[in-house]
PDB file of C-alpha atoms and ligand atoms in Angstrom:
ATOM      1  CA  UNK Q   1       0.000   0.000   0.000  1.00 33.00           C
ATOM      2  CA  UNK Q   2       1.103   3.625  -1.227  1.00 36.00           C
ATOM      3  CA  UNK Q   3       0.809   6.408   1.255  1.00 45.00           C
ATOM      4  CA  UNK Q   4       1.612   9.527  -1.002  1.00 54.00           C
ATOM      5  CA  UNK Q   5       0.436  10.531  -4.478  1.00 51.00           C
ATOM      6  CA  UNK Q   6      -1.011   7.760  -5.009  1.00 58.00           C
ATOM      7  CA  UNK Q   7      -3.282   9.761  -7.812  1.00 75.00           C
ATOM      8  CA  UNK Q   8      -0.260  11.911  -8.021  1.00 87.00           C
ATOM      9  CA  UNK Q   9       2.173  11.244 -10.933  1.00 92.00           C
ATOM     10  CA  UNK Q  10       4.976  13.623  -9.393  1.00 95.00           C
ATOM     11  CA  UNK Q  11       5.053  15.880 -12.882  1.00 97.00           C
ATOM     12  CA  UNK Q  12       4.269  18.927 -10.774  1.00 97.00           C
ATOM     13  CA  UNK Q  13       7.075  18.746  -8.266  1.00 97.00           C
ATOM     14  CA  UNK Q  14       9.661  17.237 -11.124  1.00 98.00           C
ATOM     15  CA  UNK Q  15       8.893  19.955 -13.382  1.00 98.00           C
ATOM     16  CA  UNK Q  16       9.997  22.591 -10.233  1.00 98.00           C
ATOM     17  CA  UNK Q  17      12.901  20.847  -8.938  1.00 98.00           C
ATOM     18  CA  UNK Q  18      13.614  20.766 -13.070  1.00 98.00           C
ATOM     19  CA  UNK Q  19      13.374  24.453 -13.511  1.00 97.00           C
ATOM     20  CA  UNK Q  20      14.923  25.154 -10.306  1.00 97.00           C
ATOM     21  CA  UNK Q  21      18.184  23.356 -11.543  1.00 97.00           C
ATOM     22  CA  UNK Q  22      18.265  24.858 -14.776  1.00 97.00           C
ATOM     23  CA  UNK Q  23      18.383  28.441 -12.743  1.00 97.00           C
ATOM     24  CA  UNK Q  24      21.402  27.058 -10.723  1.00 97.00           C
ATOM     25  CA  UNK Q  25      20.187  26.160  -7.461  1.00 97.00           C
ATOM     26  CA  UNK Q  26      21.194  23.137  -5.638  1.00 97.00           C
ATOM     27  CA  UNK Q  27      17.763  20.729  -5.566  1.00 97.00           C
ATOM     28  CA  UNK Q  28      16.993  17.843  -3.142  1.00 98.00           C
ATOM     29  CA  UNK Q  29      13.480  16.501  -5.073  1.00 98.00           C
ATOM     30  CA  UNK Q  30      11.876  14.432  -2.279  1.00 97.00           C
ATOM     31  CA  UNK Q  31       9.706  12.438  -4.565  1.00 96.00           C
ATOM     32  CA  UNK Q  32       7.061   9.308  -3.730  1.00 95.00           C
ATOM     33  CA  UNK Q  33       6.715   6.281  -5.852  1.00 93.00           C
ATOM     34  CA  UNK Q  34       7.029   7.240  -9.642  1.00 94.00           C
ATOM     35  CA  UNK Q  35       8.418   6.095 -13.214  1.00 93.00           C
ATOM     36  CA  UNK Q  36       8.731   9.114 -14.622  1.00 96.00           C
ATOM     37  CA  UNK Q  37      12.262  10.484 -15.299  1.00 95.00           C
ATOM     38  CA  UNK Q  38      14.372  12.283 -12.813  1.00 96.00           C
ATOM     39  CA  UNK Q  39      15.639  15.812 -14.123  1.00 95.00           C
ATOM     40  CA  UNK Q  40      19.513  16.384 -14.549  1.00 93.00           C
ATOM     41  CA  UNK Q  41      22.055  18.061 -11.659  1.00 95.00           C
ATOM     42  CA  UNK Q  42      18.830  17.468  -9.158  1.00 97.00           C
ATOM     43  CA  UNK Q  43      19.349  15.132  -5.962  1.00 97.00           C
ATOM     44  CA  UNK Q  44      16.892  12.735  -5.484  1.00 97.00           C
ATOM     45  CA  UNK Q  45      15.208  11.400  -2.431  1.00 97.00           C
ATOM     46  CA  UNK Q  46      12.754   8.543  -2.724  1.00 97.00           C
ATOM     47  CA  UNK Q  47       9.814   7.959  -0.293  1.00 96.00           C
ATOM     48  CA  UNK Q  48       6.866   5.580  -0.143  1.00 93.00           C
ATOM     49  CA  UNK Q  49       5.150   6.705   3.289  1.00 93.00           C
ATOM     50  CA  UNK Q  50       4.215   9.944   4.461  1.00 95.00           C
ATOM     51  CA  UNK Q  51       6.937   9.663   7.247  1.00 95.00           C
ATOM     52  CA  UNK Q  52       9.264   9.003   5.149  1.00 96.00           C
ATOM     53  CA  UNK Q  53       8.882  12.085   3.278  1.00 97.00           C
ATOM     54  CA  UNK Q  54       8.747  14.076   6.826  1.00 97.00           C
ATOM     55  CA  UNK Q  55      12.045  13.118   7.402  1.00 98.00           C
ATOM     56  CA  UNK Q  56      13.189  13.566   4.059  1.00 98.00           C
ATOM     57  CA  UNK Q  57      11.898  17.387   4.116  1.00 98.00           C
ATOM     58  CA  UNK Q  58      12.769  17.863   7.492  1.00 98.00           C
ATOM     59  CA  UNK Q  59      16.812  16.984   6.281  1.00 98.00           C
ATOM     60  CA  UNK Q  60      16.831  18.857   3.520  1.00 97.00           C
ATOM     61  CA  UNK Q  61      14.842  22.018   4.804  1.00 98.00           C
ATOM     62  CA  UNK Q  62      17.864  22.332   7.409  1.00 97.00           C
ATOM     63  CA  UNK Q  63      19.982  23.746   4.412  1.00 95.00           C
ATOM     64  CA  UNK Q  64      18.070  25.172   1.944  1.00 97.00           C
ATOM     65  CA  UNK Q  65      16.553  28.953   1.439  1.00 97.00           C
ATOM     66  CA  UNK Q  66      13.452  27.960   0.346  1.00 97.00           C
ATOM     67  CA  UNK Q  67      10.995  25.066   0.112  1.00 98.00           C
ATOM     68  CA  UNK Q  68       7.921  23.701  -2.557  1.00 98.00           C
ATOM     69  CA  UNK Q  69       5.636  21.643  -0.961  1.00 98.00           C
ATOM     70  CA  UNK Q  70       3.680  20.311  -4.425  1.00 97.00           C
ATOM     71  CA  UNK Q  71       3.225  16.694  -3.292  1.00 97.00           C
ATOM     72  CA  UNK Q  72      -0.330  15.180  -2.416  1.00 95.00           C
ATOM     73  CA  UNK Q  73       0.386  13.537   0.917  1.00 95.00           C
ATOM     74  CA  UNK Q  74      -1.880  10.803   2.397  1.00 93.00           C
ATOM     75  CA  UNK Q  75      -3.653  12.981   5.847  1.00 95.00           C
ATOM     76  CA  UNK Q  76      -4.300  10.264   7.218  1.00 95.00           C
ATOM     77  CA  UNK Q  77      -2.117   6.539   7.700  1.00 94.00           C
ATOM     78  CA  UNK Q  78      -3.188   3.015   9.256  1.00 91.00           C
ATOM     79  CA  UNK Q  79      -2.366   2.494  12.678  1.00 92.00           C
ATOM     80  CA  UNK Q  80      -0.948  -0.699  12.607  1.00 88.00           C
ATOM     81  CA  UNK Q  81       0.172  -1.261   9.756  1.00 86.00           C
ATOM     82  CA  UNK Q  82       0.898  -5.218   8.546  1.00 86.00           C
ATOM     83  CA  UNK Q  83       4.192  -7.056   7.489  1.00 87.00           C
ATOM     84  CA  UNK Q  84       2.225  -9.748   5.542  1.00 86.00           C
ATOM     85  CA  UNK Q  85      -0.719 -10.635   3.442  1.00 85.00           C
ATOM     86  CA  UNK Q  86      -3.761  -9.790   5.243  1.00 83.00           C
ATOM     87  CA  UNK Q  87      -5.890 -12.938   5.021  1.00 85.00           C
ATOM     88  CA  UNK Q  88      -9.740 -11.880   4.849  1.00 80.00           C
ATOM     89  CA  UNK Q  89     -10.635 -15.490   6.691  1.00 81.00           C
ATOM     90  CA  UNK Q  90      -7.954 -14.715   9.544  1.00 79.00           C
ATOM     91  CA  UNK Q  91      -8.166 -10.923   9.845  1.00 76.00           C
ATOM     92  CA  UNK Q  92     -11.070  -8.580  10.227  1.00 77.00           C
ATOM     93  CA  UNK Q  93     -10.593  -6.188   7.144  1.00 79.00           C
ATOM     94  CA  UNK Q  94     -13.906  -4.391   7.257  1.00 84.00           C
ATOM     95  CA  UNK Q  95     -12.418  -1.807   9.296  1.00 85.00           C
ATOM     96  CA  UNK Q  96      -8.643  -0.206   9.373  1.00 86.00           C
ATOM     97  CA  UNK Q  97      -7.907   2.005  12.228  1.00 92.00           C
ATOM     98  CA  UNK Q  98      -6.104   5.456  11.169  1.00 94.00           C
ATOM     99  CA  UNK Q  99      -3.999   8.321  12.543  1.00 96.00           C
ATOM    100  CA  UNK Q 100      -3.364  11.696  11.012  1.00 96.00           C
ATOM    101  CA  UNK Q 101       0.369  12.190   9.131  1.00 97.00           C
ATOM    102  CA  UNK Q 102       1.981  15.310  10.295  1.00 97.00           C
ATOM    103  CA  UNK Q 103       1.373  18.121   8.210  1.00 98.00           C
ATOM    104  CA  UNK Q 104       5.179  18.606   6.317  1.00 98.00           C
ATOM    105  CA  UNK Q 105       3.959  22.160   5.144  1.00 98.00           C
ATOM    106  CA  UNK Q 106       2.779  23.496   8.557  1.00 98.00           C
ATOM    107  CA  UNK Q 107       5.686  21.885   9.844  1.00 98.00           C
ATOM    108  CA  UNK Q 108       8.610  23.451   7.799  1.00 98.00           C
ATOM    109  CA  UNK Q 109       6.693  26.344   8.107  1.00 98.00           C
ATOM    110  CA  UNK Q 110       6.879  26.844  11.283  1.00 98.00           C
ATOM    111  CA  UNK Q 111      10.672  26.502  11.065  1.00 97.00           C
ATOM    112  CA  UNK Q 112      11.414  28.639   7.831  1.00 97.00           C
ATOM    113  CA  UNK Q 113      12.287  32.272   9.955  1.00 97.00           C
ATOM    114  CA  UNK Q 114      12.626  34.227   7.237  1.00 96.00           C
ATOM    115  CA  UNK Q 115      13.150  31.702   4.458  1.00 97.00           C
ATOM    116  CA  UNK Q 116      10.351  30.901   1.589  1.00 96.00           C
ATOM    117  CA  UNK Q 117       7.689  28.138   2.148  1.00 97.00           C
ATOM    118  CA  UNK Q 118       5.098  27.669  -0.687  1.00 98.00           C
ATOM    119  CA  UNK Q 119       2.547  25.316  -0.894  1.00 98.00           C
ATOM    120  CA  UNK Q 120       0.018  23.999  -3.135  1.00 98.00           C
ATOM    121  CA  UNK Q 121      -3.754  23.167  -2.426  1.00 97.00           C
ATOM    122  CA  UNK Q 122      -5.796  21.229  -4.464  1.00 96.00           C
ATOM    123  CA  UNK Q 123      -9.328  21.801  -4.525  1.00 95.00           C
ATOM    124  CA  UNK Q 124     -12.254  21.001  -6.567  1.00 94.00           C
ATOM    125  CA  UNK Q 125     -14.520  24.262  -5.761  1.00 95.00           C
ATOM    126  CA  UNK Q 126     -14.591  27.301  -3.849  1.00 96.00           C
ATOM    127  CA  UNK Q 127     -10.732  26.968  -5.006  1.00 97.00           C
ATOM    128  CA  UNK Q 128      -9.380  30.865  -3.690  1.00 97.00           C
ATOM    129  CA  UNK Q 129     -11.539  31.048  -0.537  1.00 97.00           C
ATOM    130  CA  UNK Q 130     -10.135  27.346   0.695  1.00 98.00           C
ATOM    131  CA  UNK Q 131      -6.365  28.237  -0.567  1.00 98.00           C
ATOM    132  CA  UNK Q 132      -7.259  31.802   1.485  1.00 98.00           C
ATOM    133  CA  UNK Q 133      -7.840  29.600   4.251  1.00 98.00           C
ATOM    134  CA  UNK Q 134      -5.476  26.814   4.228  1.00 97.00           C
ATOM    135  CA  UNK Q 135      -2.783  29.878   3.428  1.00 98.00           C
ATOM    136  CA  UNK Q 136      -3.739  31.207   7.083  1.00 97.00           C
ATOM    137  CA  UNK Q 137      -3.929  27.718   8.697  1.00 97.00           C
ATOM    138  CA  UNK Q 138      -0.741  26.190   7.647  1.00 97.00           C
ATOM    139  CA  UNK Q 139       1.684  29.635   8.174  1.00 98.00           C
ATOM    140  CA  UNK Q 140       3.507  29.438   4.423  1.00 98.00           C
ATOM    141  CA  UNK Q 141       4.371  32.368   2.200  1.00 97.00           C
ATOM    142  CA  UNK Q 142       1.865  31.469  -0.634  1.00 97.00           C
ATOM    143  CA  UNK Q 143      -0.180  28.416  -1.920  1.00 98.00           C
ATOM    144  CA  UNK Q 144      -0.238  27.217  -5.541  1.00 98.00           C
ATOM    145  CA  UNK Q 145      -4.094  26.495  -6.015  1.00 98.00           C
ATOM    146  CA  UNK Q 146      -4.913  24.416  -8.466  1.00 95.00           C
ATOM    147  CA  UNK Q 147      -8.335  23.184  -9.577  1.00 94.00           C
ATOM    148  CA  UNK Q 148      -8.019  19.369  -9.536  1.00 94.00           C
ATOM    149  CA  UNK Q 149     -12.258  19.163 -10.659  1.00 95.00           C
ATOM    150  CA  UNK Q 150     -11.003  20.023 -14.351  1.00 95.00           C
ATOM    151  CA  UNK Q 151      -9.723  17.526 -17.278  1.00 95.00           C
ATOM    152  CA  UNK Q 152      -6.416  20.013 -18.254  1.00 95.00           C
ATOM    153  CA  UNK Q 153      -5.429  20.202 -14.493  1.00 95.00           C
ATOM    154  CA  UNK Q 154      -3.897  18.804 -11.269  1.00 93.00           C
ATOM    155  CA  UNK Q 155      -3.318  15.162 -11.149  1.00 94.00           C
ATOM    156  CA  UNK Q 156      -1.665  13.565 -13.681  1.00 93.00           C
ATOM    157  CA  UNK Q 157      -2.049  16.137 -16.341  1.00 95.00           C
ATOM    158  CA  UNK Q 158       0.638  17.913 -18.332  1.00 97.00           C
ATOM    159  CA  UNK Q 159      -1.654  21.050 -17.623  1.00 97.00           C
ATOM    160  CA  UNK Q 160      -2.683  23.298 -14.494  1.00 97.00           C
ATOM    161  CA  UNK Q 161      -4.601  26.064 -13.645  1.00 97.00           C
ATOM    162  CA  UNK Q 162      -3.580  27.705 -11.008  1.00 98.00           C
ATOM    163  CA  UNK Q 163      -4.049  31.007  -8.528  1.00 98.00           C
ATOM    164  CA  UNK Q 164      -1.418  32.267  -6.852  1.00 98.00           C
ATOM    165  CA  UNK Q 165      -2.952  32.985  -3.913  1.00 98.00           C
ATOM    166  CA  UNK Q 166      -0.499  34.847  -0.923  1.00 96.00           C
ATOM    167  CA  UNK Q 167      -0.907  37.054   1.767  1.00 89.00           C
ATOM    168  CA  UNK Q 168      -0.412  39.929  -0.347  1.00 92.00           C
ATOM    169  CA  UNK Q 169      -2.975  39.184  -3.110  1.00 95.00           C
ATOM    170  CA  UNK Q 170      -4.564  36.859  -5.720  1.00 97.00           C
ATOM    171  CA  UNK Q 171      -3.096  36.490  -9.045  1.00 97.00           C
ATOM    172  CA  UNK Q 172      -5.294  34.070 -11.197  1.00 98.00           C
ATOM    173  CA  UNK Q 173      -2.883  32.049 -14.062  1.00 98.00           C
ATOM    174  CA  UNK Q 174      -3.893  31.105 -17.540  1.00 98.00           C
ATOM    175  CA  UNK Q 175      -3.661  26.989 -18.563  1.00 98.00           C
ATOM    176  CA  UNK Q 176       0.199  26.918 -18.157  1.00 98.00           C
ATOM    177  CA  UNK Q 177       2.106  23.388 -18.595  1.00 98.00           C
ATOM    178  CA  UNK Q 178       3.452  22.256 -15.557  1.00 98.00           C
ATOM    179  CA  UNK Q 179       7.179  23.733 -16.838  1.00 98.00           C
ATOM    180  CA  UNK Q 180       5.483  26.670 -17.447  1.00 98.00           C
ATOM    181  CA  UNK Q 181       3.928  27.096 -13.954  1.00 98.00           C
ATOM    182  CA  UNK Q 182       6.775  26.160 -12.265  1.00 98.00           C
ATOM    183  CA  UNK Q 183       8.809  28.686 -14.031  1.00 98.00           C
ATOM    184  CA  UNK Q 184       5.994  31.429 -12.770  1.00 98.00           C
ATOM    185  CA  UNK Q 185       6.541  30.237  -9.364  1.00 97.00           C
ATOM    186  CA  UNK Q 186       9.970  30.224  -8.633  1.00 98.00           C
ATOM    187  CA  UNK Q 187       9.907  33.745 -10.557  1.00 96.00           C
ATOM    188  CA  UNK Q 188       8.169  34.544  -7.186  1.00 93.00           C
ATOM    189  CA  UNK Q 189      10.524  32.750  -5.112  1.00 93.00           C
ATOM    190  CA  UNK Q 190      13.580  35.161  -6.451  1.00 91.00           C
ATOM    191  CA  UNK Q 191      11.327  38.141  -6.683  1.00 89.00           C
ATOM    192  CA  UNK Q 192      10.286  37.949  -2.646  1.00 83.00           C
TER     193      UNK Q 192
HETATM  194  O1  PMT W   1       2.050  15.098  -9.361  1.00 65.36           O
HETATM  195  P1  PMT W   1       1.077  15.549 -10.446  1.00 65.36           P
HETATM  196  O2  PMT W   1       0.353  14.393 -11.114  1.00 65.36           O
HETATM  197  O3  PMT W   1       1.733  16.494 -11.409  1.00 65.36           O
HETATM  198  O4  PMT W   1      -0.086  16.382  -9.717  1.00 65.36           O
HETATM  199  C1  PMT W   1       0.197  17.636  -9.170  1.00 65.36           C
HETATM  200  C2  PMT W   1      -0.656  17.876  -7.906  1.00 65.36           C
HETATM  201  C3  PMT W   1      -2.136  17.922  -8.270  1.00 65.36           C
HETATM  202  C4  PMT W   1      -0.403  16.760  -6.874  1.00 65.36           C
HETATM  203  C5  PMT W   1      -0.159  19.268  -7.314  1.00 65.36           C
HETATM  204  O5  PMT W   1      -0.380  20.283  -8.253  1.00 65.36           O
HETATM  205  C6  PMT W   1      -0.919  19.605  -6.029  1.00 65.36           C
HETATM  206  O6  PMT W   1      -1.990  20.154  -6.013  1.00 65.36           O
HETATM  207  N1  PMT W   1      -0.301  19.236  -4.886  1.00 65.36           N
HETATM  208  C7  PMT W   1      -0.920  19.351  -3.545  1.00 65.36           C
HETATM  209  C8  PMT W   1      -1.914  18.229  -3.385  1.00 65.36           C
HETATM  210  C9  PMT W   1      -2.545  18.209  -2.005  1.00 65.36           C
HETATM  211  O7  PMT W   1      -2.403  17.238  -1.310  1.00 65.36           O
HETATM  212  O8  PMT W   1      -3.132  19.326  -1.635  1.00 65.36           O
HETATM  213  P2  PMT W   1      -3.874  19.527  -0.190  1.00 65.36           P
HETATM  214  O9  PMT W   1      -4.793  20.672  -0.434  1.00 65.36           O
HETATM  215  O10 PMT W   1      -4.459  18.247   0.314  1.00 65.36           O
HETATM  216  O11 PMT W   1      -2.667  19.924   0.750  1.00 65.36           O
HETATM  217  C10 PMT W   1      -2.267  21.271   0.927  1.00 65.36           C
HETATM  218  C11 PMT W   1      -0.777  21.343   1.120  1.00 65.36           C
HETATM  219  O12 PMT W   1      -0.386  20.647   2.315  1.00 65.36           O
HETATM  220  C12 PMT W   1       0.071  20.758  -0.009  1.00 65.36           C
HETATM  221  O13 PMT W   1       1.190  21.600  -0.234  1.00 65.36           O
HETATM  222  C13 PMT W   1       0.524  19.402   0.547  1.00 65.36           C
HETATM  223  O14 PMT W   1       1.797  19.032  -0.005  1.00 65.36           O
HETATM  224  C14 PMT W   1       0.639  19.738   2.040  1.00 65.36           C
HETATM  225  N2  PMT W   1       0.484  18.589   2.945  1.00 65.36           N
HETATM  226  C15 PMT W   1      -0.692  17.915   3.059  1.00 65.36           C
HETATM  227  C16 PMT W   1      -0.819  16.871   3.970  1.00 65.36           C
HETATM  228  C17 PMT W   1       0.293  16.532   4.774  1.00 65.36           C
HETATM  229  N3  PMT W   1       0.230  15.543   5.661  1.00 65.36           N
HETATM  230  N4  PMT W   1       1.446  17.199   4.637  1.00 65.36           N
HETATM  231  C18 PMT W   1       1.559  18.222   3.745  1.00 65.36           C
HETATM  232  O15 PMT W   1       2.630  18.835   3.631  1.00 65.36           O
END
């Protein structure tokens, strides 16, 4: 069982820690289970669990000036989880006890001083007002919201459209490819 992205293909946070590269900064990609293609000069870190990936953020967040938090990470996580097969005439599977993952944004947010944190929020309606909110709730710089309820956007697609949505103001994006997008958002990250 896959704990993060599991509708996620990772082309979101590839295409940033691609662009990032290509503008000369030293990337650690922290990236769940994938085939897709890792870009050149970028270190990569691979995670199955949401734990995992905690740690994994939390290392290389010690370092850096700035962090992009664009993976879709599981909220919540079995208790117990199992080291074998689960038999359904030995175990009772109608019911799997959960616990809530740590929230990585909130977390290295509450660490960054005065470094960069950005997130992203994927939402299906009412896509500014809950960015607006989750902006607030989880203490980052800005949040990437992208509306997952269309066919050219969020998981899986090549596409996104996105509002940049940070304490300072809204700024609604045209269709962009993901390249594209993540090219407008680190053009943010310099310019702050
Ligand atoms: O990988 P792709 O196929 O290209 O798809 C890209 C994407 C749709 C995954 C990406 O654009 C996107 O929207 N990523 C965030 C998905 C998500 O989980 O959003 P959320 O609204 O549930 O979470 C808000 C923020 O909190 C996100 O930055 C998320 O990374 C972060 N989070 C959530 C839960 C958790 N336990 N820890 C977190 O850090």
């Amino acid at each position: 069982m896959r704990f993060i992205g599991n509708r996620s293909s990772g082309k979101m946070g590839i295409a940033l820690a691609g662009e990032a590269a290509r503008r000369g900064a030293t990337v650690t990609l922290v990236l769940g289970p994938t085939s897709l293609e890792i870009p050149r000069d970028v270190e990569c870190v691979r995670v199955q669990t949401a734990a995992e990936m905690l740690q994994a953020a939390q290392s290389a967040f010690q370092a850096a000036d700035a962090a992009i938090c664009a993976a879709a990470v599981a909220d919540y996580t079995p208790a117990a989880p199992a080291d074998h097969k689960l038999k359904k005439v030995n175990e009772r599977l109608d019911r799997i006890e959960l616990v809530e993952t740590v929230d990585i944004l909130a977390e290295l947010s509450r660490h960054k001083g005065n470094r960069c944190v950005i997130g992203f929020a994927a939402e299906t309606d009412n896509v500014v007002e809950y960015a607006k909110r989750k902006l607030a709730r989880k203490g980052c710089d800005a949040i990437i919201a992208n509306d997952v309820s269309r066919a050219d956007s969020g998981f899986g697609t090549d596409t996104n459209k996105a509002w940049i949505v940070s304490t300072t103001g809204v700024l609604e994006l045209p269709v962009l490819t993901k390249p594209q997008l993540a090219d407008t958002i680190l053009d943010l990250l310099q310019n702050s």
